[in-house]
Short mmCIF file of N, CA and C in Angstrom, two decimals:
data_model
loop_
_atom_site.label_atom_id
_atom_site.label_comp_id
_atom_site.label_asym_id
_atom_site.label_seq_id
_atom_site.Cartn_x
_atom_site.Cartn_y
_atom_site.Cartn_z
N MET A 1 99.73 80.37 90.80
CA MET A 1 99.87 81.75 91.06
C MET A 1 100.17 81.48 92.16
N PHE A 2 100.99 82.31 92.80
CA PHE A 2 101.58 81.97 94.21
C PHE A 2 101.65 83.76 94.69
N LEU A 3 100.78 84.55 96.02
CA LEU A 3 101.24 85.35 95.57
C LEU A 3 101.09 85.82 97.23
N PHE A 4 102.80 86.07 97.82
CA PHE A 4 103.22 85.98 98.54
C PHE A 4 103.59 87.81 99.21
N ASP A 5 102.39 87.28 100.97
CA ASP A 5 102.35 88.54 101.66
C ASP A 5 103.98 89.47 102.56
N THR A 6 103.95 90.42 102.98
CA THR A 6 105.38 90.87 103.31
C THR A 6 106.09 89.86 104.39
N ASN A 7 105.25 89.36 105.20
CA ASN A 7 105.51 88.46 106.32
C ASN A 7 105.79 87.07 105.84
N ILE A 8 105.33 86.87 105.12
CA ILE A 8 105.82 85.74 104.12
C ILE A 8 107.85 85.84 103.62
N CYS A 9 107.37 86.85 103.30
CA CYS A 9 108.67 87.63 102.46
C CYS A 9 109.49 87.54 103.61
N ILE A 10 109.12 87.70 104.51
CA ILE A 10 110.26 88.08 105.53
C ILE A 10 110.48 87.51 106.09
N TYR A 11 109.76 86.22 106.48
CA TYR A 11 109.94 84.77 107.00
C TYR A 11 110.98 83.95 106.46
N TYR A 12 110.85 83.98 104.61
CA TYR A 12 111.34 83.72 104.04
C TYR A 12 112.92 83.95 103.43
N ILE A 13 113.27 85.40 103.86
CA ILE A 13 114.56 86.14 103.83
C ILE A 13 115.00 85.67 105.34
N LYS A 14 114.67 86.20 106.28
CA LYS A 14 115.57 85.20 107.51
C LYS A 14 115.62 83.75 107.86
N GLY A 15 115.03 83.42 106.96
CA GLY A 15 115.35 81.34 106.75
C GLY A 15 114.38 80.90 107.75
N LYS A 16 112.85 81.22 108.50
CA LYS A 16 112.22 80.80 109.29
C LYS A 16 110.91 79.71 108.50
N TYR A 17 111.17 78.85 109.33
CA TYR A 17 109.46 77.64 108.57
C TYR A 17 110.11 77.29 107.63
N PHE A 18 111.35 76.58 107.50
CA PHE A 18 111.53 76.22 105.81
C PHE A 18 111.03 76.59 104.45
N LEU A 19 110.78 78.10 104.66
CA LEU A 19 110.05 78.61 103.75
C LEU A 19 110.79 78.33 102.15
N GLN A 20 112.24 78.13 102.79
CA GLN A 20 113.32 78.11 101.51
C GLN A 20 112.84 77.14 100.60
N ASP A 21 112.41 75.77 101.76
CA ASP A 21 111.99 74.85 100.88
C ASP A 21 111.54 74.67 100.20
N LYS A 22 110.31 75.44 100.52
CA LYS A 22 108.82 75.34 100.11
C LYS A 22 108.78 76.50 98.79
N PHE A 23 109.33 77.21 99.05
CA PHE A 23 109.71 77.93 97.82
C PHE A 23 110.24 77.74 96.65
N GLU A 24 111.54 76.99 96.83
CA GLU A 24 112.13 76.07 95.89
C GLU A 24 111.04 75.21 95.04
N ARG A 25 109.85 74.63 95.57
CA ARG A 25 109.30 73.86 95.14
C ARG A 25 108.04 74.62 94.11
N VAL A 26 108.25 75.47 94.13
CA VAL A 26 107.44 76.42 93.21
C VAL A 26 108.31 77.23 91.92
N ALA A 27 108.12 77.12 91.04
CA ALA A 27 108.42 77.57 89.63
C ALA A 27 108.14 78.90 89.66
N ARG A 28 109.46 79.56 89.37
CA ARG A 28 109.13 81.12 90.13
C ARG A 28 108.52 81.47 88.85
N GLU A 29 108.23 81.36 87.91
CA GLU A 29 107.20 82.08 87.11
C GLU A 29 105.81 82.28 87.89
N SER A 30 105.60 81.01 88.88
CA SER A 30 104.54 81.17 89.62
C SER A 30 104.67 81.76 91.24
N ARG A 31 105.54 82.50 91.08
CA ARG A 31 106.23 83.47 92.51
C ARG A 31 105.72 84.87 92.38
N PHE A 32 104.75 85.60 92.90
CA PHE A 32 104.85 86.88 92.87
C PHE A 32 104.48 87.66 94.59
N ILE A 33 104.88 88.91 94.74
CA ILE A 33 104.43 89.61 95.39
C ILE A 33 103.89 90.84 94.32
N SER A 34 103.46 91.84 95.10
CA SER A 34 102.66 92.81 94.67
C SER A 34 103.75 93.86 95.11
N GLU A 35 103.55 95.46 94.39
CA GLU A 35 103.93 96.66 94.76
C GLU A 35 104.13 97.06 95.81
N ILE A 36 103.03 96.97 96.30
CA ILE A 36 102.76 97.24 98.43
C ILE A 36 103.40 96.50 98.69
N THR A 37 103.77 94.76 98.73
CA THR A 37 105.08 94.26 99.41
C THR A 37 106.39 94.76 99.57
N LEU A 38 106.62 94.84 97.98
CA LEU A 38 107.62 95.67 97.66
C LEU A 38 108.50 97.15 98.45
N ALA A 39 106.98 97.53 98.36
CA ALA A 39 107.11 99.26 98.97
C ALA A 39 107.41 98.60 100.73
N GLU A 40 106.85 97.54 101.07
CA GLU A 40 106.96 97.47 102.71
C GLU A 40 108.39 96.89 103.00
N LEU A 41 109.04 96.14 102.06
CA LEU A 41 110.27 95.72 102.02
C LEU A 41 111.47 96.20 102.45
N LYS A 42 111.26 97.96 101.02
CA LYS A 42 111.83 99.31 101.03
C LYS A 42 111.65 99.31 101.99
N PHE A 43 110.76 100.07 102.13
CA PHE A 43 110.45 100.87 103.87
C PHE A 43 111.59 99.75 104.81
N GLY A 44 111.66 98.73 105.12
CA GLY A 44 111.59 97.79 106.39
C GLY A 44 113.56 97.87 106.28
N ILE A 45 114.25 97.94 104.61
CA ILE A 45 115.45 98.39 104.66
C ILE A 45 116.28 99.58 105.11
N HIS A 46 115.33 100.43 104.38
CA HIS A 46 115.73 102.02 105.24
C HIS A 46 115.87 102.26 106.68
N ASN A 47 114.63 101.51 107.66
CA ASN A 47 114.82 101.65 109.13
C ASN A 47 115.33 100.34 109.28
N SER A 48 116.10 99.87 108.87
CA SER A 48 117.19 99.02 109.32
C SER A 48 118.34 99.56 109.81
N GLN A 49 119.18 98.69 110.56
CA GLN A 49 120.89 99.28 111.27
C GLN A 49 121.84 98.98 109.84
N ASN A 50 121.14 98.24 108.92
CA ASN A 50 122.17 98.10 108.29
C ASN A 50 121.32 98.23 106.52
N PRO A 51 121.34 99.47 106.20
CA PRO A 51 120.57 99.70 104.75
C PRO A 51 121.32 98.87 103.65
N SER A 52 122.64 98.73 103.47
CA SER A 52 123.10 98.33 102.24
C SER A 52 123.58 97.18 102.35
N ALA A 53 123.39 96.68 103.72
CA ALA A 53 123.80 95.11 103.59
C ALA A 53 122.05 94.22 103.02
N ASN A 54 121.51 94.89 103.67
CA ASN A 54 120.20 94.27 103.63
C ASN A 54 119.30 94.54 102.30
N ALA A 55 119.15 96.11 101.36
CA ALA A 55 119.01 95.97 99.98
C ALA A 55 119.83 95.11 99.28
N LYS A 56 121.07 94.90 99.82
CA LYS A 56 121.68 93.40 98.76
C LYS A 56 120.80 92.05 98.93
N VAL A 57 120.34 92.14 100.31
CA VAL A 57 119.72 90.62 100.47
C VAL A 57 118.58 90.83 99.37
N LEU A 58 117.23 91.66 99.75
CA LEU A 58 116.23 91.69 99.40
C LEU A 58 116.25 91.93 97.77
N ASN A 59 117.39 92.79 96.96
CA ASN A 59 117.82 92.16 95.46
C ASN A 59 117.85 91.03 95.12
N ASP A 60 118.61 90.35 95.98
CA ASP A 60 118.34 88.77 95.65
C ASP A 60 117.43 87.73 95.64
N PHE A 61 116.57 88.45 96.91
CA PHE A 61 115.45 87.95 96.94
C PHE A 61 113.94 88.13 95.71
N LEU A 62 114.33 89.34 95.16
CA LEU A 62 113.70 90.00 93.79
C LEU A 62 113.94 89.17 92.79
N SER A 63 115.40 88.89 92.55
CA SER A 63 115.33 87.94 91.49
C SER A 63 115.19 86.48 91.52
N GLY A 64 114.06 85.81 92.33
CA GLY A 64 113.16 84.65 92.58
C GLY A 64 111.83 85.17 92.89
N VAL A 65 111.79 86.59 92.29
CA VAL A 65 109.92 86.31 92.32
C VAL A 65 109.82 87.70 91.34
N ASN A 66 107.91 87.81 90.77
CA ASN A 66 108.00 88.63 90.47
C ASN A 66 106.90 89.35 91.09
N ILE A 67 106.52 90.78 89.93
CA ILE A 67 106.17 91.52 90.99
C ILE A 67 105.04 92.17 90.20
N LEU A 68 103.63 92.08 90.72
CA LEU A 68 102.16 92.18 90.72
C LEU A 68 101.84 94.19 90.60
N PRO A 69 101.71 94.47 89.70
CA PRO A 69 101.45 96.19 89.89
C PRO A 69 100.13 96.49 90.29
N ILE A 70 99.90 97.14 91.20
CA ILE A 70 98.47 97.23 91.76
C ILE A 70 97.55 98.23 91.29
N SER A 71 97.91 98.97 90.40
CA SER A 71 97.14 99.42 89.57
C SER A 71 96.05 99.42 88.51
N PRO A 72 96.00 97.59 88.42
CA PRO A 72 94.52 96.89 87.52
C PRO A 72 93.59 96.12 88.69
N THR A 73 94.00 95.99 90.13
CA THR A 73 93.38 96.01 91.65
C THR A 73 92.38 97.03 91.62
N LEU A 74 93.02 98.38 91.31
CA LEU A 74 92.45 99.10 91.93
C LEU A 74 90.52 99.46 92.29
N ASP A 75 90.09 99.19 90.97
CA ASP A 75 88.79 99.18 91.26
C ASP A 75 88.28 98.53 91.88
N PHE A 76 88.45 97.08 92.23
CA PHE A 76 87.91 95.75 92.99
C PHE A 76 88.17 96.11 94.55
N TYR A 77 89.87 96.81 94.47
CA TYR A 77 90.08 97.22 96.26
C TYR A 77 88.83 98.14 96.67
N ALA A 78 88.86 99.43 96.10
CA ALA A 78 87.43 100.06 96.25
C ALA A 78 86.18 99.97 96.49
N GLU A 79 85.79 98.48 95.91
CA GLU A 79 84.53 97.80 96.19
C GLU A 79 84.68 97.61 97.07
N GLU A 80 85.43 96.52 97.50
CA GLU A 80 86.02 95.59 98.76
C GLU A 80 85.83 96.95 99.99
N LYS A 81 86.39 97.62 99.30
CA LYS A 81 86.96 98.52 100.96
C LYS A 81 85.70 99.06 101.26
N ALA A 82 84.93 99.26 100.32
CA ALA A 82 83.80 100.56 100.48
C ALA A 82 82.44 98.78 101.21
N ARG A 83 82.67 98.09 100.66
CA ARG A 83 81.70 96.87 101.56
C ARG A 83 81.82 95.95 102.66
N LEU A 84 83.10 96.09 102.85
CA LEU A 84 83.36 96.04 104.36
C LEU A 84 83.52 96.75 105.39
N ARG A 85 83.91 98.18 104.74
CA ARG A 85 83.33 99.46 106.20
C ARG A 85 81.69 99.03 105.87
N LYS A 86 80.68 98.84 105.45
CA LYS A 86 79.38 98.89 105.84
C LYS A 86 79.30 97.68 106.21
N LEU A 87 79.93 96.34 106.33
CA LEU A 87 79.61 95.30 107.21
C LEU A 87 80.26 95.74 108.14
N GLY A 88 81.44 96.57 108.45
CA GLY A 88 81.98 96.77 109.67
C GLY A 88 82.87 96.25 110.20
N THR A 89 83.92 95.49 109.04
CA THR A 89 84.95 94.43 109.14
C THR A 89 86.04 95.16 108.92
N PRO A 90 86.78 95.79 109.53
CA PRO A 90 87.85 96.34 109.05
C PRO A 90 88.98 96.01 108.93
N ILE A 91 90.00 96.16 108.30
CA ILE A 91 91.34 95.35 107.79
C ILE A 91 91.92 96.50 107.47
N ASP A 92 93.16 95.75 107.19
CA ASP A 92 94.45 96.96 106.91
C ASP A 92 94.18 97.13 105.52
N GLU A 93 94.92 98.43 105.40
CA GLU A 93 94.68 99.03 103.84
C GLU A 93 95.85 98.06 102.92
N PHE A 94 96.71 97.92 103.61
CA PHE A 94 98.02 97.63 102.64
C PHE A 94 97.65 95.92 102.59
N ASP A 95 96.94 95.15 103.85
CA ASP A 95 96.19 93.76 103.13
C ASP A 95 95.90 93.68 102.05
N LEU A 96 94.13 94.71 102.38
CA LEU A 96 93.27 94.51 101.24
C LEU A 96 94.02 94.91 100.38
N LEU A 97 94.65 95.76 99.91
CA LEU A 97 95.45 95.95 98.36
C LEU A 97 96.40 95.19 97.66
N ILE A 98 97.16 93.89 99.19
CA ILE A 98 97.61 93.03 98.72
C ILE A 98 96.61 91.87 98.11
N GLY A 99 96.22 91.59 99.14
CA GLY A 99 94.66 90.66 98.55
C GLY A 99 94.24 91.12 96.98
N ALA A 100 94.27 92.10 97.25
CA ALA A 100 93.05 92.51 95.89
C ALA A 100 94.37 92.25 94.28
N CYS A 101 95.03 92.06 94.63
CA CYS A 101 96.10 91.90 93.82
C CYS A 101 95.81 90.25 93.01
N ALA A 102 95.32 89.49 93.85
CA ALA A 102 95.30 88.32 93.73
C ALA A 102 94.11 87.63 92.63
N PHE A 103 93.14 89.18 92.66
CA PHE A 103 92.22 88.84 91.68
C PHE A 103 92.42 89.14 90.34
#
């Protein structure tokens, strides 16, 4: 299983870092994004200069990945957030939610 975060998805969509070749080497059944990543990508569409064109690009991208729900990971997320806070280790909320989906 490969769980792609928002930045990697954006780089792929924009054709950066030869990610198209790397994506194609991974079976579609093994390509995942979280619902959080999907939300961030949709925000990017609505915040862009050309939402309708970018929505089509996103839909094309989504046809090649699977979407992981976040609800099964919320307990793990909460435990990790509390643990990291006690250690004084800040982490972005969305990054932690995305990472929790990998477990």
